[in-house]
């Protein structure tokens, strides 16, 4: 029987609403299947060109994949700056301008790594420079065919990054898998994680390059607590060592709501932050995530009535 | 109202007469060591208190007095009690003591009637417990010349809603109130309503916010308070998490303090209460850069059980300097683009 187009549309809306409502009630997730992730703690690669940078990414991933292959590889922030060894961090704008092809090399290497590994790859982050000569931090995601499937600019300023984006959205990296990218300081601004989580990102990825000293307390109030207050998974990669004059002290971790981990500490590979050289691997289990949300539907206790009164207006106030 | 209810209300009125409390407290006296406050520094005390039933107003007043006196003797200008302080006053209801010794609060309520909610108990007791609570803490604040964040009290409003309300009593006689805006599932089951306003209060000690316990699970609370000008956030807590887990405890006030660059003073209710086992540390927290060990903790009780008072000096001037040197780099354009959509979309049955 042919329905009137209006009725068809109405029926479709009802079907979608019902699906969403059911998902909400059972503590559903947009993550539709288990997904294995690998994250790295690495020093900068001394790679002279895009090809060797891509090979270095693959080599690091393959040494991990031999032990446990992953669906996604997350590399540390600023790793690609090893492509420009002349980098002078006392003037990041000038150094980024000095190599306008940095982004192209970063993208080429990321695509190559994803294609070669047959996995989703986030090749860290890279600095870009706007036409107004202001620095941005940028990350890209490649699917397992090597296609660029998502990009994200840092959305909160820091000492270096002065040009930020006012857009942030989840990225579909595989059938039934949406990730959110937290670039640079965004991992310390809960607004970014909340926006991503409420738009359906069940995995937050943070390719970081925090400068030394980087204490465990500093790390904990970053991605760890975003994972807890949004009931999502989190993957942190960290750059360590020297780049130019600057010392980095990143960590790596694969995080989950406390209730999902054996000792309730929120770290999937135990016992906590990885501070060696190499990778951590873990499988993010959708059933476990759904159970946590079903048992304690935390976000159902958000208070939209309250937020409507104050947010976002209150941000225009100077406290 | 039938004769039984009238009799009960009469008894509760008699048991909550302010005169009883005032007489008791004035007999005990308000002399204490006077400390000259440092300019820009607030000495705070967080109270870790074991739950117990107080069957009389005098018993409650004594308990509050002992804690406040100990706090001001050590120089405190701000004393922070735990969440649900007023729940100790459930004991003023005739006959409830023996009932609660053998049953949980839910079971005890069921004994009264099938369609009775815990909120109904608070509606019944509200007027009396409120009178005892207000009289006690207002008298102590005036008497000792100290700001008392008296934890919270579950109270009925004239419109019949029952809210969990944080209170701050000032030495000049003001009573400042803030309803809890994010309820625990248990409180929803009890029939409580959530508040829909947040306020920052100007006091002689600085600008103070008064959210309650679960409010700290959501960054939005502290961010709104910070943007409204809060420097000190007092957060009373009663956490039914047993056994105590330090990681789960880390999901509350500590990260909120770091995100929003405020001080927080957290009183904790512990022990067996109404069929639950409460655990938690009384603590005083600051941004990492303002703590000696760089861990964001100015003072934390030794154990998550038992009674304790912890003290710390809140250097409000240093906080203001930190905010100038390391300002939050918020992005209002980002939030304006997404917040209205994501919050309302979620509420209509979104992602999770």
Short mmCIF file of C-alpha atoms in Angstrom, two decimals, chain B:
data_model
loop_
_atom_site.label_atom_id
_atom_site.label_comp_id
_atom_site.label_asym_id
_atom_site.label_seq_id
_atom_site.Cartn_x
_atom_site.Cartn_y
_atom_site.Cartn_z
CA UNK B 1 -5.76 16.94 58.71
CA UNK B 2 -6.93 14.29 61.16
CA UNK B 3 -6.46 14.25 64.91
CA UNK B 4 -3.40 12.01 64.70
CA UNK B 5 -1.65 14.39 62.28
CA UNK B 6 -2.60 17.40 64.36
CA UNK B 7 -1.16 15.74 67.45
CA UNK B 8 2.01 14.87 65.60
CA UNK B 9 2.43 18.41 64.26
CA UNK B 10 1.86 19.79 67.74
CA UNK B 11 4.53 17.50 69.16
CA UNK B 12 6.98 18.45 66.41
CA UNK B 13 6.31 22.13 67.02
CA UNK B 14 7.01 21.67 70.69
CA UNK B 15 10.19 19.73 69.99
CA UNK B 16 11.52 22.36 67.60
CA UNK B 17 10.91 25.50 69.64
CA UNK B 18 13.79 27.96 69.08
CA UNK B 19 13.83 28.85 72.77
CA UNK B 20 15.08 25.36 73.64
CA UNK B 21 18.02 25.72 71.27
CA UNK B 22 18.87 29.29 72.22
CA UNK B 23 18.86 28.42 75.91
CA UNK B 24 21.07 25.41 75.32
CA UNK B 25 23.59 27.27 73.18
CA UNK B 26 23.75 30.37 75.34
CA UNK B 27 24.49 28.18 78.36
CA UNK B 28 27.48 26.77 76.52
CA UNK B 29 28.82 30.21 75.57
CA UNK B 30 30.58 31.65 72.57
CA UNK B 31 33.98 32.63 73.87
CA UNK B 32 36.77 31.58 71.59
CA UNK B 33 40.26 32.56 70.60
CA UNK B 34 40.00 35.52 68.30
CA UNK B 35 42.22 35.32 65.24
CA UNK B 36 42.98 38.34 63.17
CA UNK B 37 42.33 37.29 59.59
CA UNK B 38 45.02 37.92 57.03
CA UNK B 39 43.86 40.18 54.24
CA UNK B 40 42.92 38.10 51.19
CA UNK B 41 43.25 34.80 53.05
CA UNK B 42 40.32 32.76 54.37
CA UNK B 43 40.92 30.05 56.93
CA UNK B 44 38.49 27.24 56.17
CA UNK B 45 37.50 24.11 58.02
CA UNK B 46 35.79 21.08 56.48
CA UNK B 47 33.86 18.81 58.81
CA UNK B 48 33.81 15.03 58.45
CA UNK B 49 30.94 13.88 60.60
CA UNK B 50 29.40 10.50 61.41
CA UNK B 51 25.67 10.22 60.87
CA UNK B 52 23.52 9.65 63.92
CA UNK B 53 19.91 10.20 64.84
CA UNK B 54 19.28 13.24 67.02
CA UNK B 55 16.08 12.77 68.94
CA UNK B 56 16.03 16.28 70.38
CA UNK B 57 16.83 19.76 69.15
CA UNK B 58 19.31 20.13 71.99
CA UNK B 59 21.22 17.04 70.89
CA UNK B 60 21.56 18.46 67.37
CA UNK B 61 22.56 21.88 68.67
CA UNK B 62 25.25 20.32 70.87
CA UNK B 63 26.67 18.36 67.97
CA UNK B 64 26.82 21.43 65.74
CA UNK B 65 28.21 23.53 68.58
CA UNK B 66 31.06 21.09 69.29
CA UNK B 67 32.18 21.12 65.66
CA UNK B 68 31.91 24.87 65.19
CA UNK B 69 33.68 25.59 68.46
CA UNK B 70 36.56 23.25 67.54
CA UNK B 71 36.79 24.91 64.14
CA UNK B 72 36.85 28.50 65.39
CA UNK B 73 39.30 27.58 68.14
CA UNK B 74 41.70 26.68 65.34
CA UNK B 75 40.99 29.98 63.62
CA UNK B 76 38.39 28.99 61.04
CA UNK B 77 36.39 31.80 59.44
CA UNK B 78 34.42 29.41 57.25
CA UNK B 79 33.13 26.08 58.58
CA UNK B 80 31.70 23.60 56.06
CA UNK B 81 29.40 20.79 57.20
CA UNK B 82 28.40 17.75 55.11
CA UNK B 83 25.38 17.18 52.91
CA UNK B 84 22.14 16.13 54.58
CA UNK B 85 23.16 17.50 57.97
CA UNK B 86 19.50 18.05 58.68
CA UNK B 87 18.74 14.36 58.13
CA UNK B 88 20.05 13.76 61.65
CA UNK B 89 16.88 15.51 62.77
CA UNK B 90 14.63 12.78 61.40
CA UNK B 91 15.03 11.48 64.95
CA UNK B 92 12.74 14.20 66.32
CA UNK B 93 9.77 12.36 64.86
CA UNK B 94 8.18 10.43 67.66
CA UNK B 95 8.79 6.69 67.41
CA UNK B 96 11.01 6.73 64.32
CA UNK B 97 14.25 5.96 66.15
CA UNK B 98 13.55 2.28 66.91
CA UNK B 99 12.05 1.83 63.44
CA UNK B 100 15.19 3.09 61.68
CA UNK B 101 17.45 0.93 63.80
CA UNK B 102 16.09 -2.20 62.17
CA UNK B 103 14.91 -0.95 58.76
CA UNK B 104 16.18 1.15 55.88
CA UNK B 105 14.43 4.45 55.27
CA UNK B 106 12.54 2.94 52.33
CA UNK B 107 11.36 0.00 54.43
CA UNK B 108 10.38 2.31 57.25
CA UNK B 109 8.35 4.43 54.85
CA UNK B 110 6.62 1.34 53.50
CA UNK B 111 5.50 0.54 57.04
CA UNK B 112 3.64 3.84 56.99
CA UNK B 113 1.80 3.19 53.73
CA UNK B 114 2.17 1.84 50.18
CA UNK B 115 1.77 5.16 48.38
CA UNK B 116 4.03 7.10 50.73
CA UNK B 117 7.35 8.44 49.41
CA UNK B 118 10.42 9.47 51.38
CA UNK B 119 9.66 13.01 50.22
CA UNK B 120 6.42 12.80 52.19
CA UNK B 121 8.41 12.18 55.36
CA UNK B 122 10.36 15.37 54.67
CA UNK B 123 7.12 17.23 53.95
CA UNK B 124 5.82 16.12 57.32
CA UNK B 125 8.99 16.91 59.23
CA UNK B 126 10.15 19.87 57.16
CA UNK B 127 8.76 22.70 59.23
CA UNK B 128 10.14 21.35 62.48
CA UNK B 129 13.57 20.27 61.20
CA UNK B 130 13.97 23.53 59.32
CA UNK B 131 13.27 25.48 62.49
CA UNK B 132 15.84 23.55 64.48
CA UNK B 133 18.40 23.69 61.68
CA UNK B 134 18.04 27.42 61.03
CA UNK B 135 17.95 28.37 64.68
CA UNK B 136 21.00 26.28 65.53
CA UNK B 137 23.27 27.46 62.76
CA UNK B 138 22.10 31.07 62.74
CA UNK B 139 22.76 31.27 66.48
CA UNK B 140 26.21 29.68 66.10
CA UNK B 141 27.17 31.93 63.17
CA UNK B 142 26.20 35.07 65.07
CA UNK B 143 27.60 33.84 68.37
CA UNK B 144 31.01 32.81 67.08
CA UNK B 145 31.19 35.46 64.35
CA UNK B 146 31.87 32.81 61.73
CA UNK B 147 30.46 31.84 58.32
CA UNK B 148 28.86 28.40 58.56
CA UNK B 149 28.05 26.42 55.46
CA UNK B 150 25.69 24.11 57.28
CA UNK B 151 25.66 21.37 54.69
CA UNK B 152 22.23 20.77 53.31
CA UNK B 153 18.68 20.15 54.42
CA UNK B 154 15.92 18.38 52.52
CA UNK B 155 13.01 20.78 52.79
CA UNK B 156 9.51 21.17 51.39
CA UNK B 157 8.66 24.36 49.50
CA UNK B 158 5.25 26.05 49.63
CA UNK B 159 4.53 24.59 46.16
CA UNK B 160 4.92 21.08 47.66
CA UNK B 161 8.19 20.31 45.87
CA UNK B 162 10.88 18.88 48.13
CA UNK B 163 14.45 20.04 47.47
CA UNK B 164 17.87 19.34 48.92
CA UNK B 165 19.08 22.82 49.83
CA UNK B 166 22.58 23.99 50.74
CA UNK B 167 22.75 26.73 53.39
CA UNK B 168 25.27 29.38 54.36
CA UNK B 169 24.75 31.27 57.61
CA UNK B 170 26.71 34.52 57.94
CA UNK B 171 27.73 36.29 61.15
CA UNK B 172 25.51 39.25 60.23
CA UNK B 173 22.42 37.05 60.22
CA UNK B 174 21.93 36.32 56.53
CA UNK B 175 20.84 32.85 55.47
CA UNK B 176 21.84 32.07 51.87
CA UNK B 177 20.34 29.08 50.11
CA UNK B 178 21.08 27.01 47.02
CA UNK B 179 19.06 24.01 45.83
CA UNK B 180 20.85 20.91 44.55
CA UNK B 181 20.54 20.90 40.76
CA UNK B 182 21.66 17.35 39.91
CA UNK B 183 19.98 14.58 41.87
CA UNK B 184 21.24 11.11 42.59
CA UNK B 185 18.98 8.33 41.27
CA UNK B 186 18.05 7.51 44.86
CA UNK B 187 16.87 11.07 45.47
CA UNK B 188 14.72 10.95 42.37
CA UNK B 189 13.16 7.74 43.64
CA UNK B 190 12.52 9.48 46.93
CA UNK B 191 10.45 12.09 45.09
CA UNK B 192 12.84 15.04 45.41
CA UNK B 193 12.95 17.79 42.78
CA UNK B 194 16.09 19.36 41.28
CA UNK B 195 16.84 23.07 41.52
CA UNK B 196 17.00 25.13 38.34
CA UNK B 197 19.05 28.12 39.45
CA UNK B 198 22.63 28.69 40.49
CA UNK B 199 23.75 31.70 42.46
CA UNK B 200 26.99 33.19 43.72
CA UNK B 201 26.80 35.04 47.01
CA UNK B 202 28.83 38.08 47.98
CA UNK B 203 30.16 37.62 51.49
CA UNK B 204 32.82 39.17 53.67
CA UNK B 205 35.03 36.18 52.80
CA UNK B 206 34.68 36.45 49.04
CA UNK B 207 32.25 35.28 46.38
CA UNK B 208 30.86 31.88 47.37
CA UNK B 209 28.88 29.22 45.48
CA UNK B 210 26.95 26.51 47.34
CA UNK B 211 26.21 23.53 45.09
CA UNK B 212 25.50 20.17 46.67
CA UNK B 213 27.35 16.84 46.23
CA UNK B 214 26.25 15.35 42.88
CA UNK B 215 26.34 18.84 41.34
CA UNK B 216 30.12 18.38 41.20
CA UNK B 217 29.80 15.35 38.92
CA UNK B 218 28.84 17.72 36.11
CA UNK B 219 31.33 20.35 34.96
CA UNK B 220 28.48 22.67 34.01
CA UNK B 221 27.79 23.52 37.66
CA UNK B 222 31.26 24.79 38.43
CA UNK B 223 31.66 26.50 35.09
CA UNK B 224 28.46 28.47 35.58
CA UNK B 225 29.48 29.39 39.13
CA UNK B 226 32.93 30.45 38.00
CA UNK B 227 31.49 32.61 35.24
CA UNK B 228 29.11 34.14 37.78
CA UNK B 229 32.18 35.10 39.80
CA UNK B 230 32.66 32.35 42.39
CA UNK B 231 36.03 32.15 44.10
CA UNK B 232 35.16 29.66 46.82
CA UNK B 233 32.79 26.77 46.27
CA UNK B 234 31.43 24.97 49.31
CA UNK B 235 30.31 21.47 48.43
CA UNK B 236 28.66 19.34 51.10
CA UNK B 237 28.84 15.60 50.39
CA UNK B 238 27.20 12.36 51.53
CA UNK B 239 28.37 9.56 49.28
CA UNK B 240 26.76 6.11 49.56
CA UNK B 241 29.84 4.47 48.03
CA UNK B 242 31.03 1.51 50.05
CA UNK B 243 33.72 0.35 50.10
CA UNK B 244 35.39 3.69 49.47
CA UNK B 245 37.11 3.93 46.11
CA UNK B 246 39.60 6.79 45.64
CA UNK B 247 39.24 6.73 41.86
CA UNK B 248 35.50 7.12 41.93
CA UNK B 249 35.91 9.87 44.50
CA UNK B 250 38.22 11.60 42.03
CA UNK B 251 35.30 12.14 39.68
CA UNK B 252 33.78 14.89 41.80
CA UNK B 253 35.08 18.10 43.23
CA UNK B 254 38.80 17.74 42.44
CA UNK B 255 38.64 17.96 38.64
CA UNK B 256 35.97 20.66 38.89
CA UNK B 257 38.36 22.81 40.92
CA UNK B 258 41.07 22.38 38.30
CA UNK B 259 38.78 23.14 35.36
CA UNK B 260 37.31 26.27 36.85
CA UNK B 261 40.13 27.68 39.00
CA UNK B 262 38.27 27.97 42.30
CA UNK B 263 38.82 26.83 45.87
CA UNK B 264 36.50 24.11 47.17
CA UNK B 265 35.68 23.16 50.74
CA UNK B 266 33.98 19.80 51.12
CA UNK B 267 32.39 18.48 54.28
CA UNK B 268 31.64 14.75 54.30
CA UNK B 269 28.94 12.73 56.03
CA UNK B 270 30.14 9.21 56.85
CA UNK B 271 28.95 6.12 58.67
CA UNK B 272 25.71 4.13 58.65
CA UNK B 273 22.78 6.30 57.69
CA UNK B 274 19.22 5.24 56.89
CA UNK B 275 20.29 1.84 55.57
CA UNK B 276 23.31 3.12 53.64
CA UNK B 277 27.03 3.14 54.37
CA UNK B 278 28.49 6.56 53.63
CA UNK B 279 32.19 7.11 52.99
CA UNK B 280 34.35 10.02 51.89
CA UNK B 281 37.03 12.50 52.89
CA UNK B 282 36.44 15.98 54.16
CA UNK B 283 38.81 18.05 52.07
CA UNK B 284 39.90 21.46 50.90
CA UNK B 285 41.05 21.77 47.30
CA UNK B 286 42.77 24.34 45.09
CA UNK B 287 44.16 24.61 41.56
CA UNK B 288 47.35 22.53 41.23
CA UNK B 289 49.56 25.62 41.05
CA UNK B 290 48.31 26.84 44.43
CA UNK B 291 49.19 23.69 46.36
CA UNK B 292 52.59 22.91 47.80
CA UNK B 293 52.75 19.38 46.40
CA UNK B 294 51.19 20.39 43.10
CA UNK B 295 48.42 17.88 43.67
CA UNK B 296 45.45 20.22 44.13
CA UNK B 297 44.94 19.23 47.76
CA UNK B 298 45.33 21.77 50.56
CA UNK B 299 44.03 19.46 53.29
CA UNK B 300 42.31 16.09 53.22
CA UNK B 301 41.20 13.92 56.13
CA UNK B 302 43.30 10.84 56.86
CA UNK B 303 40.55 8.26 56.50
CA UNK B 304 37.27 8.07 54.54
CA UNK B 305 35.51 6.96 57.72
CA UNK B 306 35.30 8.35 61.24
CA UNK B 307 35.19 11.97 62.33
CA UNK B 308 37.71 14.69 61.48
CA UNK B 309 38.16 18.40 60.99
CA UNK B 310 40.56 19.58 58.32
CA UNK B 311 41.86 23.13 57.97
CA UNK B 312 43.51 25.18 55.26
CA UNK B 313 44.12 28.79 54.35
CA UNK B 314 42.52 29.84 51.09
CA UNK B 315 44.71 32.50 49.54
CA UNK B 316 42.08 34.32 47.54
CA UNK B 317 44.60 36.96 46.44
CA UNK B 318 46.83 34.21 44.98
CA UNK B 319 43.83 32.72 43.19
CA UNK B 320 43.09 36.07 41.58
CA UNK B 321 46.72 36.34 40.46
CA UNK B 322 46.62 32.83 39.00
CA UNK B 323 43.50 33.68 37.04
CA UNK B 324 45.22 36.73 35.59
CA UNK B 325 48.42 34.87 34.74
CA UNK B 326 46.75 31.74 33.37
CA UNK B 327 43.30 32.82 32.21
CA UNK B 328 40.84 30.20 31.01
CA UNK B 329 40.81 30.24 27.23
CA UNK B 330 37.12 29.65 26.74
CA UNK B 331 35.54 29.65 23.30
CA UNK B 332 32.03 31.16 23.52
CA UNK B 333 31.51 30.95 19.75
CA UNK B 334 31.97 27.18 19.93
CA UNK B 335 29.54 26.81 22.81
CA UNK B 336 26.93 29.06 21.22
CA UNK B 337 27.06 26.94 18.10
CA UNK B 338 26.55 23.60 19.84
CA UNK B 339 25.15 23.82 23.35
CA UNK B 340 21.51 24.63 22.63
CA UNK B 341 21.41 21.78 20.15
CA UNK B 342 23.34 19.09 22.00
CA UNK B 343 21.64 19.53 25.37
CA UNK B 344 18.12 19.68 24.02
CA UNK B 345 18.82 16.98 21.45
CA UNK B 346 20.14 14.69 24.13
CA UNK B 347 17.16 15.26 26.33
CA UNK B 348 14.83 14.33 23.51
CA UNK B 349 16.41 10.90 23.32
CA UNK B 350 19.82 11.37 21.82
CA UNK B 351 22.98 9.44 21.75
CA UNK B 352 23.47 7.63 25.02
#
